[in-house]
Amino acid sequence: MPGARVVLGVAGGIAAYKACEVLRGLTESGCDVTVVPTPAALRFVGAATWSALSGKPVATEVWQDAHRVPHVRLGQDADLVLVAPATADLMARAANGMADDLLTNVLLTARCPVVLAPAMHTEMWEHPATQSNVALLRQRGVLVLEPASGRLTGADSGPGRLPDPGQIVAAAQDVLRRGAGHRADLAGRTVVVSAGGTQETWDPVRYIGNRSSGRQGVELARTAVSRGASVTLVAAHMDVAPPAGVTVVPVRTAEEMRSAMHARTAGADVVVMAAAVADFRPAAPGEHKLKRGESGADPVLALAENADILRELVEARGAQERPLIVGFAAETGDADRGVLALGREKLARKGCDLLVVNDVSGDRVFGQSDNEVVILSASGRETAVPRSAKATVADAVWDVVVESLS
Ligand code: CTP
């Protein structure tokens, strides 16, 4: 976002070194970044590093440069305040409105979107004190990303890792793209998105897959996070990394996706089936690798039909109002009917609330960064989204979802 004024707050955790990469990513995308480390952050990465990478002086206390009133000006002038890493201590101080260093002052004076990327040990993240601070901050419209899971500083692992710096930059760009009109209109909502293409086991080394890259599902998850939702991404094979701030449930086959979706959608507000789920799987997967000439003739692969997860989710919901269920339809049209006619039939057949219809003929969708869709609703409404970035398409889907939820 060229010219956007970003305050990058850095709290005192070991992940502070990864904030150098966040800083680089922001400056390389043209942002004007002022780094505000806490005094504790400077124990991990010194002021010289921040100032060299940002090309600006670095202050941690309100007493430095006091005649310019930085504690007020920085927050007031910013288009975005991003804190990475946000420690348990920083979030506790922010939740309680404390102003004992420059960064917490900036957080109090900022009227722009605020994004926090937490990093700490699992125990600290899961502690009720931290969880209630996070809940309070989210309630006030602060976007607190879910930490990633994985190896922590010591030998232990679990949730608490700083999300990938590139993904933090992408989340920040998404909030900046939405600009002053930023609405956390999915705040308090629980969203489950499926993405990617399933892989159906044939034998221990082979599978049947499809061309889905997972991009549209990832953009749906990323934009839902930046609109304030708590997001679970049920991810089959994807060519792209999952976004920052989501809980990732990795799956491989349609059957694994089916169990994960049923387990995760109970209690959710919205479910989006953006995954390309295989309709068929090898009926009898081999226990050993099929060898050339083994069967004497050309091998024939028998297929069995997979469950239709989307339909099952609609059935499982029964007469309840939630979750709102969104399907995707990849269509090519046929001799008799166009893509939209087939979409309308599919919406009725699947029984979901919204169906996002894609024309996948030619090479127009798979692996591309843009997309063109029509969002059909069960109430008969049609919303056409002209060819645009998959992130923009994702936002258009959430716009319709938000309207339907209210
Ligand atoms: N879907 C699903 N389970 C399947 C197949 C598809 O939940 N076994 C979901 C997809 O995630 C998508 C929607 O159903 O949201 C439509 O997928 P699509 O491939 O367009 O349709 P199909 O169900 O395969 O129907 P058809 O083969 O008749 O086009």
PDB file of C-alpha atoms in Angstrom, residues 60-213:
ATOM      1  CA  THR A  60      10.379   3.894  22.996  1.00  0.00           C
ATOM      2  CA  GLU A  61       9.465   6.442  25.663  1.00  0.00           C
ATOM      3  CA  VAL A  62       7.162   9.453  25.578  1.00  0.00           C
ATOM      4  CA  TRP A  63      10.007  11.583  26.966  1.00  0.00           C
ATOM      5  CA  GLN A  64      12.059  11.361  23.795  1.00  0.00           C
ATOM      6  CA  ASP A  65      11.342  14.154  21.287  1.00  0.00           C
ATOM      7  CA  ALA A  66       8.660  15.407  23.706  1.00  0.00           C
ATOM      8  CA  HIS A  67       8.221  18.760  21.896  1.00  0.00           C
ATOM      9  CA  ARG A  68       6.701  16.850  18.962  1.00  0.00           C
ATOM     10  CA  VAL A  69       4.225  15.119  21.269  1.00  0.00           C
ATOM     11  CA  PRO A  70       4.878  11.749  19.591  1.00  0.00           C
ATOM     12  CA  HIS A  71       2.572   9.835  21.926  1.00  0.00           C
ATOM     13  CA  VAL A  72      -0.405  11.658  20.461  1.00  0.00           C
ATOM     14  CA  ARG A  73       0.754  12.436  16.941  1.00  0.00           C
ATOM     15  CA  LEU A  74       1.907   8.941  15.976  1.00  0.00           C
ATOM     16  CA  GLY A  75      -1.405   7.323  16.850  1.00  0.00           C
ATOM     17  CA  GLN A  76      -3.523  10.122  15.362  1.00  0.00           C
ATOM     18  CA  ASP A  77      -1.638  10.155  12.047  1.00  0.00           C
ATOM     19  CA  ALA A  78      -1.439   6.409  11.470  1.00  0.00           C
ATOM     20  CA  ASP A  79      -3.471   4.495   8.883  1.00  0.00           C
ATOM     21  CA  LEU A  80      -2.696   1.281  10.739  1.00  0.00           C
ATOM     22  CA  VAL A  81      -1.078   0.267  14.013  1.00  0.00           C
ATOM     23  CA  LEU A  82       0.349  -3.241  13.821  1.00  0.00           C
ATOM     24  CA  VAL A  83       1.987  -4.860  16.855  1.00  0.00           C
ATOM     25  CA  ALA A  84       4.155  -7.910  16.090  1.00  0.00           C
ATOM     26  CA  PRO A  85       4.939  -9.641  18.314  1.00  0.00           C
ATOM     27  CA  ALA A  86       2.249  -8.725  20.837  1.00  0.00           C
ATOM     28  CA  THR A  87       3.226 -10.308  24.153  1.00  0.00           C
ATOM     29  CA  ALA A  88       0.872 -11.319  26.973  1.00  0.00           C
ATOM     30  CA  ASP A  89       2.119  -8.282  28.911  1.00  0.00           C
ATOM     31  CA  LEU A  90       1.534  -5.849  26.039  1.00  0.00           C
ATOM     32  CA  MET A  91      -2.023  -7.145  25.525  1.00  0.00           C
ATOM     33  CA  ALA A  92      -2.736  -6.934  29.268  1.00  0.00           C
ATOM     34  CA  ARG A  93      -1.597  -3.310  29.303  1.00  0.00           C
ATOM     35  CA  ALA A  94      -3.514  -2.479  26.110  1.00  0.00           C
ATOM     36  CA  ALA A  95      -6.703  -4.145  27.394  1.00  0.00           C
ATOM     37  CA  ASN A  96      -6.510  -2.091  30.590  1.00  0.00           C
ATOM     38  CA  GLY A  97      -5.821   1.204  28.847  1.00  0.00           C
ATOM     39  CA  MET A  98      -2.415   1.660  30.434  1.00  0.00           C
ATOM     40  CA  ALA A  99      -0.020   4.178  28.941  1.00  0.00           C
ATOM     41  CA  ASP A 100       3.345   3.457  30.491  1.00  0.00           C
ATOM     42  CA  ASP A 101       5.473   3.548  27.351  1.00  0.00           C
ATOM     43  CA  LEU A 102       5.246   5.097  23.897  1.00  0.00           C
ATOM     44  CA  LEU A 103       3.610   2.047  22.280  1.00  0.00           C
ATOM     45  CA  THR A 104       0.712   1.852  24.764  1.00  0.00           C
ATOM     46  CA  ASN A 105       0.215   5.631  24.358  1.00  0.00           C
ATOM     47  CA  VAL A 106       0.010   5.135  20.595  1.00  0.00           C
ATOM     48  CA  LEU A 107      -2.565   2.380  21.079  1.00  0.00           C
ATOM     49  CA  LEU A 108      -4.721   4.761  23.124  1.00  0.00           C
ATOM     50  CA  THR A 109      -4.568   7.610  20.645  1.00  0.00           C
ATOM     51  CA  ALA A 110      -4.963   5.545  17.474  1.00  0.00           C
ATOM     52  CA  ARG A 111      -8.332   5.836  15.748  1.00  0.00           C
ATOM     53  CA  CYS A 112      -7.240   3.719  12.779  1.00  0.00           C
ATOM     54  CA  PRO A 113      -7.453  -0.103  12.605  1.00  0.00           C
ATOM     55  CA  VAL A 114      -5.222  -1.897  15.127  1.00  0.00           C
ATOM     56  CA  VAL A 115      -3.861  -5.385  14.416  1.00  0.00           C
ATOM     57  CA  LEU A 116      -2.076  -7.460  17.057  1.00  0.00           C
ATOM     58  CA  ALA A 117      -0.033 -10.555  16.155  1.00  0.00           C
ATOM     59  CA  PRO A 118       0.491 -12.412  19.443  1.00  0.00           C
ATOM     60  CA  ALA A 119       3.506 -14.590  20.210  1.00  0.00           C
ATOM     61  CA  MET A 120       4.161 -16.303  23.514  1.00  0.00           C
ATOM     62  CA  HIS A 121       4.356 -19.723  25.114  1.00  0.00           C
ATOM     63  CA  THR A 122       1.233 -21.877  24.858  1.00  0.00           C
ATOM     64  CA  GLU A 123       0.615 -21.700  28.615  1.00  0.00           C
ATOM     65  CA  MET A 124       0.688 -17.905  28.548  1.00  0.00           C
ATOM     66  CA  TRP A 125      -1.609 -17.778  25.491  1.00  0.00           C
ATOM     67  CA  GLU A 126      -4.091 -20.203  27.020  1.00  0.00           C
ATOM     68  CA  HIS A 127      -4.094 -18.575  30.471  1.00  0.00           C
ATOM     69  CA  PRO A 128      -7.563 -17.206  31.325  1.00  0.00           C
ATOM     70  CA  ALA A 129      -6.031 -13.762  31.985  1.00  0.00           C
ATOM     71  CA  THR A 130      -4.618 -13.573  28.450  1.00  0.00           C
ATOM     72  CA  GLN A 131      -7.755 -15.038  26.891  1.00  0.00           C
ATOM     73  CA  SER A 132      -9.985 -12.507  28.617  1.00  0.00           C
ATOM     74  CA  ASN A 133      -7.674  -9.649  27.573  1.00  0.00           C
ATOM     75  CA  VAL A 134      -7.823 -10.907  23.976  1.00  0.00           C
ATOM     76  CA  ALA A 135     -11.625 -11.185  24.147  1.00  0.00           C
ATOM     77  CA  LEU A 136     -11.893  -7.646  25.503  1.00  0.00           C
ATOM     78  CA  LEU A 137      -9.593  -6.234  22.833  1.00  0.00           C
ATOM     79  CA  ARG A 138     -11.534  -8.044  20.091  1.00  0.00           C
ATOM     80  CA  GLN A 139     -14.795  -6.763  21.503  1.00  0.00           C
ATOM     81  CA  ARG A 140     -13.426  -3.236  21.121  1.00  0.00           C
ATOM     82  CA  GLY A 141     -12.648  -3.844  17.455  1.00  0.00           C
ATOM     83  CA  VAL A 142      -8.946  -4.679  17.744  1.00  0.00           C
ATOM     84  CA  LEU A 143      -7.965  -7.402  15.321  1.00  0.00           C
ATOM     85  CA  VAL A 144      -6.089 -10.018  17.337  1.00  0.00           C
ATOM     86  CA  LEU A 145      -4.696 -12.692  15.007  1.00  0.00           C
ATOM     87  CA  GLU A 146      -4.677 -16.289  16.240  1.00  0.00           C
ATOM     88  CA  PRO A 147      -1.077 -17.330  16.873  1.00  0.00           C
ATOM     89  CA  ALA A 148       0.307 -20.120  14.714  1.00  0.00           C
ATOM     90  CA  SER A 149       0.971 -23.584  16.114  1.00  0.00           C
ATOM     91  CA  GLY A 150       4.380 -25.189  16.031  1.00  0.00           C
ATOM     92  CA  ARG A 151       7.805 -25.207  17.590  1.00  0.00           C
ATOM     93  CA  LEU A 152       8.247 -22.551  20.297  1.00  0.00           C
ATOM     94  CA  THR A 153      11.486 -21.120  21.654  1.00  0.00           C
ATOM     95  CA  GLY A 154      12.371 -24.154  23.727  1.00  0.00           C
ATOM     96  CA  ALA A 155      11.866 -27.797  22.848  1.00  0.00           C
ATOM     97  CA  ASP A 156       8.091 -27.520  23.278  1.00  0.00           C
ATOM     98  CA  SER A 157       5.515 -26.824  20.631  1.00  0.00           C
ATOM     99  CA  GLY A 158       1.875 -25.708  20.495  1.00  0.00           C
ATOM    100  CA  PRO A 159      -0.141 -22.590  19.710  1.00  0.00           C
ATOM    101  CA  GLY A 160       1.778 -19.393  20.425  1.00  0.00           C
ATOM    102  CA  ARG A 161       4.152 -18.950  17.506  1.00  0.00           C
ATOM    103  CA  LEU A 162       4.202 -15.632  15.709  1.00  0.00           C
ATOM    104  CA  PRO A 163       2.398 -16.147  12.378  1.00  0.00           C
ATOM    105  CA  ASP A 164       4.676 -16.142   9.324  1.00  0.00           C
ATOM    106  CA  PRO A 165       5.978 -12.550   8.753  1.00  0.00           C
ATOM    107  CA  GLY A 166       4.872 -12.593   5.090  1.00  0.00           C
ATOM    108  CA  GLN A 167       1.365 -13.554   6.176  1.00  0.00           C
ATOM    109  CA  ILE A 168       1.329 -10.797   8.828  1.00  0.00           C
ATOM    110  CA  VAL A 169       2.219  -8.286   6.100  1.00  0.00           C
ATOM    111  CA  ALA A 170      -0.578  -9.721   3.919  1.00  0.00           C
ATOM    112  CA  ALA A 171      -3.063  -9.334   6.804  1.00  0.00           C
ATOM    113  CA  ALA A 172      -1.916  -5.730   7.317  1.00  0.00           C
ATOM    114  CA  GLN A 173      -2.277  -4.999   3.599  1.00  0.00           C
ATOM    115  CA  ASP A 174      -5.757  -6.439   3.644  1.00  0.00           C
ATOM    116  CA  VAL A 175      -6.787  -4.088   6.452  1.00  0.00           C
ATOM    117  CA  LEU A 176      -5.131  -1.133   4.687  1.00  0.00           C
ATOM    118  CA  ARG A 177      -6.869  -2.043   1.411  1.00  0.00           C
ATOM    119  CA  ARG A 178     -10.172  -1.775   3.207  1.00  0.00           C
ATOM    120  CA  GLY A 179      -8.998   1.655   4.425  1.00  0.00           C
ATOM    121  CA  ALA A 180     -10.824   4.140   6.592  1.00  0.00           C
ATOM    122  CA  GLY A 181     -14.107   2.365   5.912  1.00  0.00           C
ATOM    123  CA  HIS A 182     -12.712  -0.697   7.676  1.00  0.00           C
ATOM    124  CA  ARG A 183     -15.540  -2.597   9.261  1.00  0.00           C
ATOM    125  CA  ALA A 184     -15.069  -5.458  11.637  1.00  0.00           C
ATOM    126  CA  ASP A 185     -18.517  -6.607  10.540  1.00  0.00           C
ATOM    127  CA  LEU A 186     -17.718 -10.267  11.233  1.00  0.00           C
ATOM    128  CA  ALA A 187     -16.521  -9.548  14.774  1.00  0.00           C
ATOM    129  CA  GLY A 188     -17.769 -12.188  17.197  1.00  0.00           C
ATOM    130  CA  ARG A 189     -18.631 -14.569  14.324  1.00  0.00           C
ATOM    131  CA  THR A 190     -17.180 -18.031  14.000  1.00  0.00           C
ATOM    132  CA  VAL A 191     -16.417 -19.005  10.443  1.00  0.00           C
ATOM    133  CA  VAL A 192     -15.274 -22.316   8.934  1.00  0.00           C
ATOM    134  CA  VAL A 193     -13.789 -22.256   5.430  1.00  0.00           C
ATOM    135  CA  SER A 194     -12.714 -25.315   3.470  1.00  0.00           C
ATOM    136  CA  ALA A 195     -10.082 -24.833   0.787  1.00  0.00           C
ATOM    137  CA  GLY A 196      -7.808 -26.649  -1.642  1.00  0.00           C
ATOM    138  CA  GLY A 197      -8.195 -29.926  -3.497  1.00  0.00           C
ATOM    139  CA  THR A 198      -8.602 -33.328  -1.862  1.00  0.00           C
ATOM    140  CA  GLN A 199      -6.289 -36.206  -2.767  1.00  0.00           C
ATOM    141  CA  GLU A 200      -7.880 -39.636  -3.008  1.00  0.00           C
ATOM    142  CA  THR A 201      -5.579 -42.511  -2.207  1.00  0.00           C
ATOM    143  CA  TRP A 202      -4.999 -45.018  -5.019  1.00  0.00           C
ATOM    144  CA  ASP A 203      -1.992 -46.813  -3.585  1.00  0.00           C
ATOM    145  CA  PRO A 204       0.725 -45.779  -1.082  1.00  0.00           C
ATOM    146  CA  VAL A 205       2.389 -43.462  -3.619  1.00  0.00           C
ATOM    147  CA  ARG A 206      -0.442 -42.423  -5.938  1.00  0.00           C
ATOM    148  CA  TYR A 207      -3.590 -40.411  -5.562  1.00  0.00           C
ATOM    149  CA  ILE A 208      -6.280 -38.762  -7.664  1.00  0.00           C
ATOM    150  CA  GLY A 209      -6.176 -35.006  -7.217  1.00  0.00           C
ATOM    151  CA  ASN A 210      -7.518 -31.908  -8.902  1.00  0.00           C
ATOM    152  CA  ARG A 211      -6.315 -28.504 -10.038  1.00  0.00           C
ATOM    153  CA  SER A 212      -7.545 -26.402  -7.129  1.00  0.00           C
ATOM    154  CA  SER A 213      -4.784 -24.132  -5.776  1.00  0.00           C
TER     155      SER A 213
END
